[in-house]
XYZ file of C-alpha atoms in Angstrom:
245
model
C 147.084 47.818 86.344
C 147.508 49.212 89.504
C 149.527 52.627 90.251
C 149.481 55.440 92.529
C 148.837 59.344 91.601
C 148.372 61.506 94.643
C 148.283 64.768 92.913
C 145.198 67.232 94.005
C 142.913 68.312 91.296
C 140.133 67.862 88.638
C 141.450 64.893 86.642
C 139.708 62.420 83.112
C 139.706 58.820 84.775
C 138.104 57.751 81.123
C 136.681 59.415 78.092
C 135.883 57.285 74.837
C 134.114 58.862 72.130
C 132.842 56.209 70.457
C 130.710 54.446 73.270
C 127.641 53.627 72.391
C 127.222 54.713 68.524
C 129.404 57.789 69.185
C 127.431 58.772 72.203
C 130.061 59.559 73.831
C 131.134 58.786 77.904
C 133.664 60.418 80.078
C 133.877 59.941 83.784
C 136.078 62.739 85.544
C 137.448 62.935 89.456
C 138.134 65.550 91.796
C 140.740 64.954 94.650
C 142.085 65.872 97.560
C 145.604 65.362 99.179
C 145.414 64.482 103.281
C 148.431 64.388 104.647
C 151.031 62.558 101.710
C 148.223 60.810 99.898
C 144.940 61.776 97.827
C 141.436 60.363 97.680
C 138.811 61.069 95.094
C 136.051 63.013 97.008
C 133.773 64.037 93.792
C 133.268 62.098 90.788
C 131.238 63.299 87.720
C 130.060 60.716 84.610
C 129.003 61.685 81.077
C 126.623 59.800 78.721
C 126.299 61.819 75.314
C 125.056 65.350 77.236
C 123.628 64.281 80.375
C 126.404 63.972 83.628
C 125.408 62.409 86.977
C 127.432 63.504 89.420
C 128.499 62.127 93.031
C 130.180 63.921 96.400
C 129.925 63.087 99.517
C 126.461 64.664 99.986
C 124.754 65.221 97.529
C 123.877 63.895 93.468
C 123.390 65.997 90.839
C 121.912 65.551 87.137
C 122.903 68.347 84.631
C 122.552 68.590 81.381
C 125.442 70.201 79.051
C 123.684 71.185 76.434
C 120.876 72.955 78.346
C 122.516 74.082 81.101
C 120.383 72.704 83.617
C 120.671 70.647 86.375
C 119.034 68.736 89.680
C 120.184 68.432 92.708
C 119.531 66.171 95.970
C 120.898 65.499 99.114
C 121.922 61.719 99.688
C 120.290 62.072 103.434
C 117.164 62.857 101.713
C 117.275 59.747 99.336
C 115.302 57.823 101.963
C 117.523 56.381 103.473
C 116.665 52.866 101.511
C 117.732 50.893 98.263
C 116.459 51.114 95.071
C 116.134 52.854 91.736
C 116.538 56.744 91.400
C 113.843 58.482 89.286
C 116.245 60.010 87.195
C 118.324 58.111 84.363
C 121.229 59.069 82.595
C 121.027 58.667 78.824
C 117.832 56.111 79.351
C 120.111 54.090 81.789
C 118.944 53.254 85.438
C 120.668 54.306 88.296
C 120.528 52.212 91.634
C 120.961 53.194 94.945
C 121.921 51.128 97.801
C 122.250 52.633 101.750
C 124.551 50.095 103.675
C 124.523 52.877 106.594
C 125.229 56.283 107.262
C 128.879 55.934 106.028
C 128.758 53.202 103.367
C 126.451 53.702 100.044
C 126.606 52.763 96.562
C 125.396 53.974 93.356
C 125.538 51.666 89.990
C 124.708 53.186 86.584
C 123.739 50.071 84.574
C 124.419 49.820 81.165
C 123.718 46.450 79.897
C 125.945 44.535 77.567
C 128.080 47.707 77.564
C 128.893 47.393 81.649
C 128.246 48.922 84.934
C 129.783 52.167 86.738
C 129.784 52.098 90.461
C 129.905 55.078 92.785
C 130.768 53.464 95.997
C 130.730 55.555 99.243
C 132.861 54.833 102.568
C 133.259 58.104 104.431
C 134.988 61.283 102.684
C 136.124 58.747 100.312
C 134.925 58.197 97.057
C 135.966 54.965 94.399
C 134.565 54.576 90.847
C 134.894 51.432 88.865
C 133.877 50.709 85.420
C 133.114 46.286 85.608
C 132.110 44.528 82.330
C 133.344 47.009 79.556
C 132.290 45.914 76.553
C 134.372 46.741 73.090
C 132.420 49.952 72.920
C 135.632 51.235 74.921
C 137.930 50.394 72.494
C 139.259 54.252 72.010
C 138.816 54.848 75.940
C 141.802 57.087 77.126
C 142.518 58.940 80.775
C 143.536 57.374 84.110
C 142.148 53.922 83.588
C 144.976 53.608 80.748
C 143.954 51.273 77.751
C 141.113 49.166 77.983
C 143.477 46.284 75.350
C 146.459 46.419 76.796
C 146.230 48.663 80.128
C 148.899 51.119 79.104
C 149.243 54.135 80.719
C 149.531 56.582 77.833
C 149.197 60.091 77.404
C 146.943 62.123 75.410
C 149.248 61.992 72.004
C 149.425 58.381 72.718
C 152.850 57.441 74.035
C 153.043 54.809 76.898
C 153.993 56.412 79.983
C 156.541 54.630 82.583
C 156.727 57.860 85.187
C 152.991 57.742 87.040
C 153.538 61.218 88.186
C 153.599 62.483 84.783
C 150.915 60.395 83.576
C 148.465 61.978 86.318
C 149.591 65.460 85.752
C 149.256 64.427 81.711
C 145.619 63.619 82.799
C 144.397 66.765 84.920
C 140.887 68.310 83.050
C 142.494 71.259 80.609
C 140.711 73.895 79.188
C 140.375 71.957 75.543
C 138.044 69.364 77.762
C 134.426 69.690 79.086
C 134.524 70.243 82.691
C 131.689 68.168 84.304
C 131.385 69.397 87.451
C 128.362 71.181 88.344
C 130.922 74.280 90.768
C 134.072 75.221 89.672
C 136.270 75.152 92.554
C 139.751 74.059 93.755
C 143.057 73.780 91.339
C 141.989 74.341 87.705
C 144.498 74.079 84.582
C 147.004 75.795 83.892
C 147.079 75.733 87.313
C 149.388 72.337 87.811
C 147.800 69.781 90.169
C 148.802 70.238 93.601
C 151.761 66.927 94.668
C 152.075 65.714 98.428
C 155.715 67.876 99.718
C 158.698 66.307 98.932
C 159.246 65.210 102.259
C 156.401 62.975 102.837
C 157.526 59.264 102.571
C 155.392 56.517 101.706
C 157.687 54.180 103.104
C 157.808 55.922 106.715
C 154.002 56.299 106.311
C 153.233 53.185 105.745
C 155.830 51.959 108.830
C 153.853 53.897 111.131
C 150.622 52.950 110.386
C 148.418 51.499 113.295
C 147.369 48.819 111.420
C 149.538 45.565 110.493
C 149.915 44.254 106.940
C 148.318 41.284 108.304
C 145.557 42.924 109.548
C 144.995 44.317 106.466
C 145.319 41.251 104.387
C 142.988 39.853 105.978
C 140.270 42.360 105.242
C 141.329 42.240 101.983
C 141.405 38.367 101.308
C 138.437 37.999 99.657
C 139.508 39.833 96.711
C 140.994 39.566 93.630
C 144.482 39.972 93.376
C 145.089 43.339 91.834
C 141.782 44.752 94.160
C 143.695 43.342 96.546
C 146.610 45.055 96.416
C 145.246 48.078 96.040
C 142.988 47.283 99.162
C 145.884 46.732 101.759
C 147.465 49.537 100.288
C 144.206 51.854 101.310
C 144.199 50.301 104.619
C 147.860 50.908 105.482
C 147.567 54.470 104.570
C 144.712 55.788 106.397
C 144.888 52.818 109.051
C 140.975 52.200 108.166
C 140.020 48.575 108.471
C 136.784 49.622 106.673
C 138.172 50.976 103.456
C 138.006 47.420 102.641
C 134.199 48.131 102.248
C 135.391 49.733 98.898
C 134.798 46.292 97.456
C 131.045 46.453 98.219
């Protein structure tokens, strides 16, 4: 399902408890609003007690339960593809440099699927491919693995995506991932776009045509593709395209 949420703050994209054997994994997003719109610009995954987390420059590994916690920059990664030394919960992590802008990093998983970290800029998009049934209790921002709801936390489908983000922002009954504390934090509410700010008009004035961005986009599948042209007629950025790495 594809929706849009452009509230700022530190929001659960996906939490099931029962992945792998009760492991546990949660994956949770920081934003940021430009203009009328948000991007993700941090993202932060948990596997049982050990989080890998991704901004713009620089990955950490931390460890809840210890309190500890490595960091790197991603200039200092080599500048070349391959496997990090560090794993997360005895799963690889890959790294791939497309350039200075564009880089990727894949947690894989197995038979239980793949989380991508993909780079393009100040932007940041996370996607979760080849989920097995292991995220059969999965809530958050990612709505229902079965049926692709959009619920809440007490389980009612939500129609109204501005409430379901807000219903999603990290609370003080969840475990805050992030390595700094920074930015809106509950009971703060998550910061909206103003009132004023019109996707319609923004999207008029972009400086790039629909067509233009369909065809950046045409390789895709349909709902990537929406969501693709949508990107590009936002920020006017041929390249977000290269989201779909």
């Amino acid at each position: 399902m594809v929706y849009d949420f452009h509230g700022e703050c530190d929001l659960l994209l996906v939490r099931s408890e029962n992945f792998h054997n009760n492991l546990g994994f949660e994956i949770q997003i920081r934003t940021q609003i430009r203009r009328d719109w948000s991007f993700i610009k941090e993202a932060a995954l948990r596997i049982g007690d050990q989080v890998f987390e991704v901004t713009k420059d620089m990955v950490y590994h931390s460890n809840l339960a210890t309190h500890g916690f490595r960091r790197r920059g991603i200039n200092h990664l080599g500048g070349r593809d391959g496997v990090l030394p560090q794993k997360i919960a005895g799963f690889p992590i890959s790294y791939v440099n497309y350039d200075t802008k564009r880089h990727k990093f894949e947690v894989d998983m197995g038979d239980k699927g793949i989380v991508s970290f993909k780079m393009y800029g100040d932007f940041l998009a996370v996607t979760v491919q080849r989920a097995s049934e292991d995220f059969s209790d999965a809530v958050g921002l990612m709505g229902d693995f079965v049926t692709g709801e959009l619920k809440g936390r007490d389980g009612r489908v939500m129609t109204n995506t501005d409430d379901f983000g807000l219903e999603w922002q990290i609370r003080d009954s969840d475990k805050h991932l992030f390595t700094e504390v920074h930015g809106i934090q509950f009971p703060q509410t998550c910061k909206m776009p103003p009132p004023e700010a019109i996707a319609r008009r923004r999207l008029a004035e972009s400086s790039v045509t629909y067509q233009e961005a369909a065809k950046a986009c045409a390789g895709m599948e349909e709902e990537s593709r929406d969501a693709c042209i949508f990107d590009i007629l936002t920020t006017g950025d041929l390249g977000m395209a290269d989201f779909d790495l």
